[in-house]
Amino acid sequence: MIRSVGSLTLPLAFAALAFANSANAAGDYPTATIADYVLGCMQTNGQTRQALESCSCSIDVIASILPYDNYERAETFKSMSLTTGEAAGLFRESAPAKAARTELKRAQAEADIRCF
């Protein structure tokens, strides 16, 4: 019996994890972070073998450009900037937030060029 995880089948989800973890570039990134990125990317780009390969490539490129601490910082600023209220402005407008988001956008742009 094949069990579903979201709209992915369990074997495809395991394949995504194995494929994403095989690259050395993402070696410093936790497995859960890699899997989360690949699965989210596949939801956006289609749940095909080609999407799996492109999304896995993408996180590898990002990991080769950004140390994990920088990636985590940028993702935190990004998610916190989506909250409402005056305090959320710090996550949108502060110099560290802007720098972290810019660094992540550049890494993602490079990944798009190389992988998609």
mmCIF file of C-alpha atoms in Angstrom:
data_model
loop_
_atom_site.group_PDB
_atom_site.id
_atom_site.type_symbol
_atom_site.label_atom_id
_atom_site.label_comp_id
_atom_site.label_asym_id
_atom_site.label_seq_id
_atom_site.Cartn_x
_atom_site.Cartn_y
_atom_site.Cartn_z
ATOM 1 C CA MET A 1 0.000 0.000 0.000
ATOM 2 C CA ILE A 2 1.327 3.446 -0.901
ATOM 3 C CA ARG A 3 0.573 6.122 1.691
ATOM 4 C CA SER A 4 0.141 9.760 0.758
ATOM 5 C CA VAL A 5 2.015 12.640 2.382
ATOM 6 C CA GLY A 6 0.132 15.738 1.311
ATOM 7 C CA SER A 7 -0.186 15.208 -2.394
ATOM 8 C CA LEU A 8 3.085 13.246 -2.611
ATOM 9 C CA THR A 9 3.239 9.516 -2.301
ATOM 10 C CA LEU A 10 5.491 8.238 0.453
ATOM 11 C CA PRO A 11 8.008 6.642 -1.964
ATOM 12 C CA LEU A 12 8.362 9.945 -3.855
ATOM 13 C CA ALA A 13 8.870 11.808 -0.582
ATOM 14 C CA PHE A 14 11.616 9.366 0.423
ATOM 15 C CA ALA A 15 13.202 9.727 -3.006
ATOM 16 C CA ALA A 16 13.205 13.504 -2.544
ATOM 17 C CA LEU A 17 14.982 13.139 0.788
ATOM 18 C CA ALA A 18 17.547 10.702 -0.542
ATOM 19 C CA PHE A 19 18.254 12.749 -3.658
ATOM 20 C CA ALA A 20 18.521 16.025 -1.744
ATOM 21 C CA ASN A 21 20.811 14.507 0.864
ATOM 22 C CA SER A 22 23.196 12.999 -1.663
ATOM 23 C CA ALA A 23 24.914 16.270 -2.516
ATOM 24 C CA ASN A 24 27.867 17.485 -0.482
ATOM 25 C CA ALA A 25 26.961 21.149 -0.988
ATOM 26 C CA ALA A 26 24.022 20.845 1.363
ATOM 27 C CA GLY A 27 26.021 18.870 3.924
ATOM 28 C CA ASP A 28 25.790 21.587 6.566
ATOM 29 C CA TYR A 29 22.052 22.012 6.161
ATOM 30 C CA PRO A 30 19.830 19.831 8.372
ATOM 31 C CA THR A 31 17.973 17.085 6.536
ATOM 32 C CA ALA A 32 14.615 18.527 7.588
ATOM 33 C CA THR A 33 15.517 21.903 6.066
ATOM 34 C CA ILE A 34 16.553 20.289 2.788
ATOM 35 C CA ALA A 35 13.419 18.143 2.690
ATOM 36 C CA ASP A 36 11.191 21.110 3.511
ATOM 37 C CA TYR A 37 12.753 23.158 0.709
ATOM 38 C CA VAL A 38 12.547 20.341 -1.852
ATOM 39 C CA LEU A 39 8.959 19.432 -1.001
ATOM 40 C CA GLY A 40 7.838 23.076 -1.059
ATOM 41 C CA CYS A 41 9.643 23.650 -4.321
ATOM 42 C CA MET A 42 8.015 20.578 -5.836
ATOM 43 C CA GLN A 43 4.569 21.802 -4.806
ATOM 44 C CA THR A 44 5.285 24.990 -6.731
ATOM 45 C CA ASN A 45 6.980 23.425 -9.756
ATOM 46 C CA GLY A 46 5.088 20.180 -10.197
ATOM 47 C CA GLN A 47 5.527 16.836 -8.575
ATOM 48 C CA THR A 48 7.551 15.199 -11.295
ATOM 49 C CA ARG A 49 10.966 13.613 -11.452
ATOM 50 C CA GLN A 50 12.229 16.719 -13.291
ATOM 51 C CA ALA A 51 10.931 18.962 -10.498
ATOM 52 C CA LEU A 52 12.630 16.717 -7.928
ATOM 53 C CA GLU A 53 15.951 17.049 -9.734
ATOM 54 C CA SER A 54 15.606 20.814 -10.256
ATOM 55 C CA CYS A 55 14.514 21.479 -6.681
ATOM 56 C CA SER A 56 17.281 19.307 -5.234
ATOM 57 C CA CYS A 57 19.775 21.117 -7.426
ATOM 58 C CA SER A 58 18.360 24.435 -6.258
ATOM 59 C CA ILE A 59 18.903 23.799 -2.543
ATOM 60 C CA ASP A 60 22.386 22.472 -3.296
ATOM 61 C CA VAL A 61 23.266 25.696 -5.111
ATOM 62 C CA ILE A 62 21.812 27.807 -2.316
ATOM 63 C CA ALA A 63 23.788 25.776 0.241
ATOM 64 C CA SER A 64 26.981 26.264 -1.760
ATOM 65 C CA ILE A 65 26.463 30.049 -1.650
ATOM 66 C CA LEU A 66 24.936 30.614 1.798
ATOM 67 C CA PRO A 67 26.145 29.093 5.042
ATOM 68 C CA TYR A 68 23.255 27.507 6.922
ATOM 69 C CA ASP A 69 23.203 30.228 9.598
ATOM 70 C CA ASN A 70 22.683 32.898 6.919
ATOM 71 C CA TYR A 71 19.959 30.827 5.229
ATOM 72 C CA GLU A 72 18.175 30.293 8.547
ATOM 73 C CA ARG A 73 18.415 34.006 9.370
ATOM 74 C CA ALA A 74 16.991 35.009 5.988
ATOM 75 C CA GLU A 75 14.150 32.497 6.227
ATOM 76 C CA THR A 76 13.320 33.741 9.731
ATOM 77 C CA PHE A 77 13.218 37.361 8.593
ATOM 78 C CA LYS A 78 11.127 36.316 5.606
ATOM 79 C CA SER A 79 8.531 34.432 7.649
ATOM 80 C CA MET A 80 8.405 37.042 10.429
ATOM 81 C CA SER A 81 7.918 39.828 7.892
ATOM 82 C CA LEU A 82 4.607 38.221 6.931
ATOM 83 C CA THR A 83 3.164 38.829 10.380
ATOM 84 C CA THR A 84 1.012 41.857 11.038
ATOM 85 C CA GLY A 85 1.482 44.715 13.417
ATOM 86 C CA GLU A 86 3.979 47.449 14.027
ATOM 87 C CA ALA A 87 6.674 45.156 15.430
ATOM 88 C CA ALA A 88 6.708 43.143 12.183
ATOM 89 C CA GLY A 89 8.100 46.242 10.480
ATOM 90 C CA LEU A 90 11.471 45.460 12.070
ATOM 91 C CA PHE A 91 11.529 42.212 10.131
ATOM 92 C CA ARG A 92 10.680 44.012 6.891
ATOM 93 C CA GLU A 93 12.542 47.309 7.125
ATOM 94 C CA SER A 94 15.649 46.842 9.271
ATOM 95 C CA ALA A 95 19.048 46.809 7.593
ATOM 96 C CA PRO A 96 19.858 43.239 8.777
ATOM 97 C CA ALA A 97 16.498 41.977 7.483
ATOM 98 C CA LYS A 98 16.977 43.608 4.093
ATOM 99 C CA ALA A 99 20.566 42.342 3.810
ATOM 100 C CA ALA A 100 19.565 38.772 4.724
ATOM 101 C CA ARG A 101 16.652 38.739 2.259
ATOM 102 C CA THR A 102 18.837 40.205 -0.492
ATOM 103 C CA GLU A 103 21.509 37.558 0.111
ATOM 104 C CA LEU A 104 18.887 34.789 -0.064
ATOM 105 C CA LYS A 105 17.303 36.256 -3.220
ATOM 106 C CA ARG A 106 20.704 36.337 -4.932
ATOM 107 C CA ALA A 107 21.366 32.713 -4.004
ATOM 108 C CA GLN A 108 17.901 31.707 -5.229
ATOM 109 C CA ALA A 109 18.414 33.604 -8.491
ATOM 110 C CA GLU A 110 21.692 31.760 -9.057
ATOM 111 C CA ALA A 111 19.950 28.471 -8.266
ATOM 112 C CA ASP A 112 17.195 29.297 -10.770
ATOM 113 C CA ILE A 113 19.765 29.974 -13.474
ATOM 114 C CA ARG A 114 21.695 26.781 -12.805
ATOM 115 C CA CYS A 115 18.826 24.402 -12.110
ATOM 116 C CA PHE A 116 15.639 25.429 -13.916
#
